[in-house]
CSV table of C-alpha atoms in Angstrom, one decimal:
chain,number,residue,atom,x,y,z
A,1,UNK,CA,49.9,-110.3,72.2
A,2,UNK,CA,46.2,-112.0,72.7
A,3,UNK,CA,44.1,-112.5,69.5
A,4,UNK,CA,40.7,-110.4,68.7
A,5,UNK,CA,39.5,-113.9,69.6
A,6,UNK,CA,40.3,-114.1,72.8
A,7,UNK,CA,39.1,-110.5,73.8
A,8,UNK,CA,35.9,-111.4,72.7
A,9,UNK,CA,35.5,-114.8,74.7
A,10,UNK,CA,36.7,-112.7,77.5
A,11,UNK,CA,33.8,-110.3,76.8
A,12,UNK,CA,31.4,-112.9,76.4
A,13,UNK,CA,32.1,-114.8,79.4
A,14,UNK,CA,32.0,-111.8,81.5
A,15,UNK,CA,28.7,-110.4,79.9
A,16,UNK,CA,27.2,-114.0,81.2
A,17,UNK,CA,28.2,-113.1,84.6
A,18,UNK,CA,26.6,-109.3,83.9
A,19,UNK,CA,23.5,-111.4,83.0
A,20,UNK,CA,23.8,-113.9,86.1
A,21,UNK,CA,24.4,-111.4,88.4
A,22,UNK,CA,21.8,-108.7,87.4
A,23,UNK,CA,18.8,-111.6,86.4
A,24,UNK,CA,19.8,-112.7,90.7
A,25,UNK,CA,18.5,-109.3,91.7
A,26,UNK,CA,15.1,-107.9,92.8
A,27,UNK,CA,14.1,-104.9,90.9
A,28,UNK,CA,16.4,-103.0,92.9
A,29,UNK,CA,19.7,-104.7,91.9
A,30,UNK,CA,20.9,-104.4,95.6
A,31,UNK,CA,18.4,-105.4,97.9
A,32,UNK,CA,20.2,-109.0,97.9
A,33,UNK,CA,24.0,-108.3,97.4
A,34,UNK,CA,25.6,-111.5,96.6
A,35,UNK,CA,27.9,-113.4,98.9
A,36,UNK,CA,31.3,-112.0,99.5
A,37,UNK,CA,34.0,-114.0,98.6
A,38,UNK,CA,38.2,-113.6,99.5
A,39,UNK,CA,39.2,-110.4,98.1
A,40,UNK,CA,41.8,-110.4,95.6
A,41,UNK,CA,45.5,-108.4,96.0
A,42,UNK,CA,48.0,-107.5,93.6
A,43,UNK,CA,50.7,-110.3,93.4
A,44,UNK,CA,54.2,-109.9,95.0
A,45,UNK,CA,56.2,-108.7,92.6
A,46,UNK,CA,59.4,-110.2,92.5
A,47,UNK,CA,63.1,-107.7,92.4
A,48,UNK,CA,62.6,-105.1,89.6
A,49,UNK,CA,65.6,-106.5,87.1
A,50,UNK,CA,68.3,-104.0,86.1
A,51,UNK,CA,67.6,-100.3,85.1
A,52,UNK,CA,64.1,-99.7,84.3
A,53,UNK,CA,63.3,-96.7,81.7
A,54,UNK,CA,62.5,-93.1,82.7
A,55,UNK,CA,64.1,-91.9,86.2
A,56,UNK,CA,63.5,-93.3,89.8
A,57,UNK,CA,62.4,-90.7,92.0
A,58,UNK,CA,63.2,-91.6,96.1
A,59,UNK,CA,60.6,-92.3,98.2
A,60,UNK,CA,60.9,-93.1,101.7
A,61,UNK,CA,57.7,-95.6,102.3
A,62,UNK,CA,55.6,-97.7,100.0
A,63,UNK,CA,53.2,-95.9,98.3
A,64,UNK,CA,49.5,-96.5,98.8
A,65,UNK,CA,47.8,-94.3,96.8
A,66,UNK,CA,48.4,-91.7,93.7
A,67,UNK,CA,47.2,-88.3,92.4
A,68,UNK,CA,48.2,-85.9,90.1
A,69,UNK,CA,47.1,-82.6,90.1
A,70,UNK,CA,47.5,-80.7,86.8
A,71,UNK,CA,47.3,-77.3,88.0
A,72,UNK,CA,50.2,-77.2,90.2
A,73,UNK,CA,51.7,-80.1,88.2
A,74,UNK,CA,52.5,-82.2,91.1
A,75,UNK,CA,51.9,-86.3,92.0
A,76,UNK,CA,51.2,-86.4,95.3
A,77,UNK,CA,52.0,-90.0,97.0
A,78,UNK,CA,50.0,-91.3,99.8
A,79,UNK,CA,52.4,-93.4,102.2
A,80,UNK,CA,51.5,-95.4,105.6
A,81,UNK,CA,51.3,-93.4,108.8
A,82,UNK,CA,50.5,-89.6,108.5
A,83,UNK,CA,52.9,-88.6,105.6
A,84,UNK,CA,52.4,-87.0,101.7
A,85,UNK,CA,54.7,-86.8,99.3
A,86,UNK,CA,54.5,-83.8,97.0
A,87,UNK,CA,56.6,-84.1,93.9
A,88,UNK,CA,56.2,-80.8,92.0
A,89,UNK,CA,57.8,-77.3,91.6
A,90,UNK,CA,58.3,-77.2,95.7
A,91,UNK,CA,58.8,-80.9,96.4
A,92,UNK,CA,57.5,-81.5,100.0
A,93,UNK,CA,56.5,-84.4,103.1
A,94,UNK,CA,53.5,-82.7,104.0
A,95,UNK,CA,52.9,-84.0,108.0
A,96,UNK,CA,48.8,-85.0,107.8
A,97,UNK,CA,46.3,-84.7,110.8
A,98,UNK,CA,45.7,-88.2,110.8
A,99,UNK,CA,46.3,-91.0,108.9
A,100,UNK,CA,45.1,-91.6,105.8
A,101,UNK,CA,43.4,-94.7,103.6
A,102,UNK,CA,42.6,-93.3,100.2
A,103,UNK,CA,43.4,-89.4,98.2
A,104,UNK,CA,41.4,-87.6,95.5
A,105,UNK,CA,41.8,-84.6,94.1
A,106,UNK,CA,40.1,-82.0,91.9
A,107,UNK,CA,42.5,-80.5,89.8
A,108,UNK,CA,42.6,-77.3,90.7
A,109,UNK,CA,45.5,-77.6,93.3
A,110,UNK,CA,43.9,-79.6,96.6
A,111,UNK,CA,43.7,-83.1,97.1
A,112,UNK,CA,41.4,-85.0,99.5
A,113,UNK,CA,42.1,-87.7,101.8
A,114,UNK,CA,39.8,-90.3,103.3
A,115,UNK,CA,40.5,-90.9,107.3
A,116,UNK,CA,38.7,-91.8,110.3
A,117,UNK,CA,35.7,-89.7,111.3
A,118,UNK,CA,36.1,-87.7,108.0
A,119,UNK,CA,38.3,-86.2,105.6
A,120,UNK,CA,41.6,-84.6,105.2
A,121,UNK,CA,42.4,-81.1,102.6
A,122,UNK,CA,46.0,-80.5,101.2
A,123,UNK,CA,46.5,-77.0,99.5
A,124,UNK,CA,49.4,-78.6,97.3
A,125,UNK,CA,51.0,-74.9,96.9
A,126,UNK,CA,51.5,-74.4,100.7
A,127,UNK,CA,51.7,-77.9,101.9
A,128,UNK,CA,48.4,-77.0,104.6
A,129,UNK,CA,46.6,-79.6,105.2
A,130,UNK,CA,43.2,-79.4,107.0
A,131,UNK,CA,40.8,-82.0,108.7
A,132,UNK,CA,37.4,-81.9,108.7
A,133,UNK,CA,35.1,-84.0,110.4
A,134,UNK,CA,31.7,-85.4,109.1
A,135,UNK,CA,28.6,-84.6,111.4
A,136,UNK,CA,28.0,-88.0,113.3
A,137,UNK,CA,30.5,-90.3,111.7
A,138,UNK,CA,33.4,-90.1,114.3
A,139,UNK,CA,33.8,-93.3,114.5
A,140,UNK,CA,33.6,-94.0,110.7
A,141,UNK,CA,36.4,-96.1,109.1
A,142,UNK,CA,35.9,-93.9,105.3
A,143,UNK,CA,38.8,-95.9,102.6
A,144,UNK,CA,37.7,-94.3,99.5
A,145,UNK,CA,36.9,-91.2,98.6
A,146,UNK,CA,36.3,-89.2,95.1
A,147,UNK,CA,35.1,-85.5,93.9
A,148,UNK,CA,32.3,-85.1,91.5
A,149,UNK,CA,32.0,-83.3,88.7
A,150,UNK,CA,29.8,-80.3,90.8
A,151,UNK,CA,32.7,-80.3,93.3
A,152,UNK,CA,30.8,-82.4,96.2
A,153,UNK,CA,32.6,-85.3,97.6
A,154,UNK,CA,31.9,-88.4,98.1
A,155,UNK,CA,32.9,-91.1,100.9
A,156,UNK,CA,33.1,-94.5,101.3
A,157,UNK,CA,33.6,-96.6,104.7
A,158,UNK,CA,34.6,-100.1,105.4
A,159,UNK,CA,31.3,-100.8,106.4
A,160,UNK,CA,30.0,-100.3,103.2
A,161,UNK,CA,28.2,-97.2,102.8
A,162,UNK,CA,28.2,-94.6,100.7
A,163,UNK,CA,28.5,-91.1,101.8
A,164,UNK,CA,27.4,-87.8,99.7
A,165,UNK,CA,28.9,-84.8,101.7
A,166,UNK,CA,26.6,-81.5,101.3
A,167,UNK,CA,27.9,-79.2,98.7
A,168,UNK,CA,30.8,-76.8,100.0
A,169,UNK,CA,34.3,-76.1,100.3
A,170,UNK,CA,34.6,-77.9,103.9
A,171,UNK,CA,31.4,-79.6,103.9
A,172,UNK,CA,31.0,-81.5,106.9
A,173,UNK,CA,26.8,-82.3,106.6
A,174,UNK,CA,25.9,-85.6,104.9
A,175,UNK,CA,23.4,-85.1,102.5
A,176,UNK,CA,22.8,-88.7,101.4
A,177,UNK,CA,23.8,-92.0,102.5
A,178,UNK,CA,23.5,-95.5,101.1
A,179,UNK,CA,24.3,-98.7,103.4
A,180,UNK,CA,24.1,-101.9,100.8
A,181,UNK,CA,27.8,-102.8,100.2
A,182,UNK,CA,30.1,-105.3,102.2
A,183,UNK,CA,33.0,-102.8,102.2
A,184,UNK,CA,34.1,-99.9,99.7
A,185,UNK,CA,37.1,-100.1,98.4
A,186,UNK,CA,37.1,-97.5,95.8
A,187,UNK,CA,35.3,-94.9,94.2
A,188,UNK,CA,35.4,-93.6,90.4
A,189,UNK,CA,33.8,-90.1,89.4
A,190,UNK,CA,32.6,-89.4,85.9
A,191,UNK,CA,30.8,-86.1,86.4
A,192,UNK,CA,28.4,-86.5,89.3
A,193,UNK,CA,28.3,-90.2,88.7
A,194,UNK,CA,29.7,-92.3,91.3
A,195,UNK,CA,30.8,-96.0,90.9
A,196,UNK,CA,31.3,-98.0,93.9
A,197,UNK,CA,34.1,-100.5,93.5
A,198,UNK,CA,33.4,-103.7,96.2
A,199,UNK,CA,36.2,-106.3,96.4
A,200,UNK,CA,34.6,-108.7,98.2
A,201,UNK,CA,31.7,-108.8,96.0
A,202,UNK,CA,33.9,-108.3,93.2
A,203,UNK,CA,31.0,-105.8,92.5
A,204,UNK,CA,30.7,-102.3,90.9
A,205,UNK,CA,28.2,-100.0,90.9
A,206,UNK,CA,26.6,-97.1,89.9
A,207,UNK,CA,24.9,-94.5,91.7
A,208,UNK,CA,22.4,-92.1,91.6
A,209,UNK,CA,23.2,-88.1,91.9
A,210,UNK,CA,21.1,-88.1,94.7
A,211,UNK,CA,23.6,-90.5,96.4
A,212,UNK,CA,20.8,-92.3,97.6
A,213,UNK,CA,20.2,-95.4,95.7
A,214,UNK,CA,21.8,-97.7,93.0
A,215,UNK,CA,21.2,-97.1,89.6
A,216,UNK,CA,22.9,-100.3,88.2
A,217,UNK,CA,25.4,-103.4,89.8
A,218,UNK,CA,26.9,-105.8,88.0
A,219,UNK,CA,29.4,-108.6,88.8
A,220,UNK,CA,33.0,-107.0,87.8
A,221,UNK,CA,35.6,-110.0,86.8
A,222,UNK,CA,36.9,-113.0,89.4
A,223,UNK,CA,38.6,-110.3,91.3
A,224,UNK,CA,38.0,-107.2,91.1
A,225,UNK,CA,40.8,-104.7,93.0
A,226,UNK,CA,41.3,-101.0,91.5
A,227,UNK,CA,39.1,-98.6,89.7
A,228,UNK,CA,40.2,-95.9,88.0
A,229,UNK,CA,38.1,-92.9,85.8
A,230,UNK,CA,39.7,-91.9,82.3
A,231,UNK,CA,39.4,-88.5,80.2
A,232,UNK,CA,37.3,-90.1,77.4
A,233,UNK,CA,33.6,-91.2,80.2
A,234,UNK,CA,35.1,-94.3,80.8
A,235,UNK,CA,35.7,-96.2,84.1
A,236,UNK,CA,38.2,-98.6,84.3
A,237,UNK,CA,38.6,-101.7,86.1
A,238,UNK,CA,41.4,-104.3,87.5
A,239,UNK,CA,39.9,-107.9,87.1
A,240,UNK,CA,43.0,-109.3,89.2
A,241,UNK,CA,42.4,-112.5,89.8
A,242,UNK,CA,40.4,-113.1,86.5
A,243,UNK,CA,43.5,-111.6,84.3
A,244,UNK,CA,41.8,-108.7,82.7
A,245,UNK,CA,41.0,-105.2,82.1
A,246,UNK,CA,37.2,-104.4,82.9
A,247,UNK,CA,35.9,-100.9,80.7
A,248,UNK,CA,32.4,-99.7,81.8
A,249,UNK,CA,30.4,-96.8,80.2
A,250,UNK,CA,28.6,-94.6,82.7
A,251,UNK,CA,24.7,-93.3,83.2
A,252,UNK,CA,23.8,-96.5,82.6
A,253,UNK,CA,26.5,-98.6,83.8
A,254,UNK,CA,27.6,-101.3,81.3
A,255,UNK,CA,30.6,-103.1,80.5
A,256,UNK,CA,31.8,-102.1,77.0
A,257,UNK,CA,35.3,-103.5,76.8
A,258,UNK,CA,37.0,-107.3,78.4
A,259,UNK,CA,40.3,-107.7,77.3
A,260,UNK,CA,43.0,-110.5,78.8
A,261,UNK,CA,45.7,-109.3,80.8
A,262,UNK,CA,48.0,-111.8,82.3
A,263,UNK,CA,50.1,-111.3,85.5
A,264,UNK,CA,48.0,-110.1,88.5
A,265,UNK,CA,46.7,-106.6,86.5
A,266,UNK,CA,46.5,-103.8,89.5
A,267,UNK,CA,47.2,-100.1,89.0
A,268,UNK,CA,45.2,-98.3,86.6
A,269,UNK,CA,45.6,-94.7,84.7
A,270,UNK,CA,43.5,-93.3,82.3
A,271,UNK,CA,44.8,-90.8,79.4
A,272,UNK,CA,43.6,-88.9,76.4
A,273,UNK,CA,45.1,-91.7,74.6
A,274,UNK,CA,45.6,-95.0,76.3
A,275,UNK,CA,44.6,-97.0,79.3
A,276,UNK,CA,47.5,-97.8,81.6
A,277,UNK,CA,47.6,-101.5,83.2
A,278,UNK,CA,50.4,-102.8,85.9
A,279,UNK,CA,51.5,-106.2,85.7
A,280,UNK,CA,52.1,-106.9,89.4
A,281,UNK,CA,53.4,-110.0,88.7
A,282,UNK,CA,56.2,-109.3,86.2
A,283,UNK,CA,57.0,-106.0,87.2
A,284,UNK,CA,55.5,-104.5,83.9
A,285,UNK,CA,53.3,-101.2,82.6
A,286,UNK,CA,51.3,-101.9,79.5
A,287,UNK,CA,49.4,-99.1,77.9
A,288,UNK,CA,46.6,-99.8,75.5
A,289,UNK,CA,44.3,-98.0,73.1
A,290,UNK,CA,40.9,-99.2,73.4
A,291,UNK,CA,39.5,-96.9,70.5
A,292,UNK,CA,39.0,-99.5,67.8
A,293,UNK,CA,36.3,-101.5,71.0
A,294,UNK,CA,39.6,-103.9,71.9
A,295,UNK,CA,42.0,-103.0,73.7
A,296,UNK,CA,45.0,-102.9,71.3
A,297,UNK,CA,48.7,-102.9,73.4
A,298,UNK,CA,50.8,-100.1,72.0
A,299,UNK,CA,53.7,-99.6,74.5
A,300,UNK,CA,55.1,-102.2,77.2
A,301,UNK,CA,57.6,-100.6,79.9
A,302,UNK,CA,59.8,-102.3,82.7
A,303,UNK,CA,58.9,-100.8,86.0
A,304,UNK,CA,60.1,-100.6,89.8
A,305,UNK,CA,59.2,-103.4,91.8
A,306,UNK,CA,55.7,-103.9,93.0
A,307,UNK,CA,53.9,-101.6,90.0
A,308,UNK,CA,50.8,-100.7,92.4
A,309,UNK,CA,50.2,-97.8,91.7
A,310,UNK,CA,50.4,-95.1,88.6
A,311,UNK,CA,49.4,-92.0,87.7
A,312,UNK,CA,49.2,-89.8,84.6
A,313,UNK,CA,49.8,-86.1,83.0
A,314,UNK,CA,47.6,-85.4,80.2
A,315,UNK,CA,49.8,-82.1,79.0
A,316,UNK,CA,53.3,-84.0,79.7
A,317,UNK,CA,52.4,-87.7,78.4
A,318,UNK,CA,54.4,-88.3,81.5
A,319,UNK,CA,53.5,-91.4,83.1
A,320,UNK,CA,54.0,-92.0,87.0
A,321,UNK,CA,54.5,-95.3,88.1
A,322,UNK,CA,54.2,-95.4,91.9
A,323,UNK,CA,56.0,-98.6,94.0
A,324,UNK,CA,53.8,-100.5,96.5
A,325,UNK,CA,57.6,-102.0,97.9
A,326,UNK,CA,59.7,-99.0,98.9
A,327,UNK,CA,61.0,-98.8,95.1
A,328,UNK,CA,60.7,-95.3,94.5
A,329,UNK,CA,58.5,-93.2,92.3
A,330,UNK,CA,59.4,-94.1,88.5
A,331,UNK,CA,58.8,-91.0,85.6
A,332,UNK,CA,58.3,-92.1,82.1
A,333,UNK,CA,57.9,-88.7,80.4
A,334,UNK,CA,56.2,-89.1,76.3
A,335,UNK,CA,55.4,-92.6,77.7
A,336,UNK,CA,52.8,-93.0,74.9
A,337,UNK,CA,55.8,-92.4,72.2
């Protein structure tokens, strides 16, 4: 366990860079985005030891990317190529259009999936799945993606720009754009507040509803990797390379909460109750209650090798905890005790 001590050197150290980066700026923080620098990765995990708690669900890829959707109570699992996993009611491989970088979803029973030239839409009771193209970005690379709170979505492409779609239920107009980041790497909704995870900047920020200028950017850890929104306004952050767990308040953006976690931290989950943190290098799920303004660890769990990914059901307490190796899906149900 690390000492109040620590958290708060932590906090300190990365307020400094806050201050650095933000006092570097012209009045509008991103007219000069900083250098980029190597973008940091989850660690390779080594063999999962012995049984792990909960059950191991199959799956038959690595998982790259998570979602559970609490109307139809089903994770759905992004894997390489053109294939979703539903796990639900009616498990399913749902066959995509196209391939697919990044899934959001809006709780109501679709997901969203970020592809080239636009965007692909699962109705998770029927396995259909739909692409739609956005007007004049065929040849967009889009590898984040989000839902606001208003329903619009939001798109982010590997060339760094930020993409508000028109409102709609298969809007295809772009209503806003924003062109100042190296590349996007994730997105995090808190109602119609978008923030803009950049790895190689090891940048977030936040922006505008408009979707067409930033409202705040601030240096984000070593090495930042994953971003992640929670049910109490909070967005959370993986500082991988720096060992820690970023916490940000919204509208404006500021970082509330630095806390040390050792061993590559990479997949995030936010619940009513704690914030969920992957060890990628010990093969570990940590969940901590950051109520009290530090992050206090309250449950530790084994996991499946190569922890990348997890995902969480407020009414269940289940916890999902999604392999980045082939390892399988593991379930933790109550995993907050």
């Amino acid at each position: 366990m690390h000492t109040k001590s620590a958290a708060l050197s932590l906090l300190s150290g990365a307020f400094a860079l806050v201050v650095t980066f933000s006092a570097g700026c012209s009045k509008n923080p991103a007219d000069s985005p900083p250098p980029t620098i190597t973008p940091a990765s989850a660690a390779v995990s080594p063999p999962a030891a012995g049984a792990v708690p909960g059950v191991v669900r199959p799956l038959p890829a690595p998982g790259l990317a998570a979602v559970f959707d609490p109307r139809t109570a089903a994770l759905t699992v992004l894997g390489p190529a053109d294939r979703l996993t539903v796990f639900g009611a009616h498990p399913r491989t749902v066959t995509l259009p196209s391939p697919a970088r990044a899934v959001a979803g809006d709780g109501t029973g679709r997901v969203y999936l970020a592809t080239r030239g636009g965007y692909l839409r699962v109705d998770l009771a029927n396995g259909a799945a739909t692409r739609v193209d956005v007007t004049g970005e065929a040849d967009t690379d889009f590898t984040a993606i989000t839902v606001r709170a208003d329903g619009r979505l939001v798109l982010g492409s590997a060339d760094g720009a930020v993409l508000t779609l028109a409102a709609g239920d298969s809007a295809n107009a772009v209503s806003a754009r924003l062109k100042i980041f190296a590349h996007v790497d994730g997105l995090a909704a808190q109602g119609n507040s978008v923030v803009v995870l950049d790895r190689g900047q090891t940048s977030v920020t936040e922006v505008d509803d408009d979707g067409t200028k930033a409202e705040q950017a601030l240096r984000a850890g070593e090495g930042a990797t994953t971003i992640a929104a929670d049910p109490a306004g909070r967005v959370l952050v993986a500082d991988t390379r720096g060992g820690a767990l970023l916490v940000y308040g919204t509208e404006p953006l500021i970082l509330r909460q630095a806390y040390p976690v050792p061993d590559a931290p990479y997949g995030l989950a936010g619940s009513p109750g704690l914030a969920w943190v992957s060890q990628t290098a010990t093969n570990t799920v940590v969940g901590y209650d950051l109520s009290t303004g530090i992050p206090v660890e309250k449950v530790r769990y084994r996991t499946v090798q190569q922890p990348d990914i997890l995902a969480y059901d407020d009414a269940s307490g289940t916890l999902y905890v999604v392999s980045g190796s082939g390892g399988g899906v593991q379930v933790i149900e109550k995993a907050a005790r």
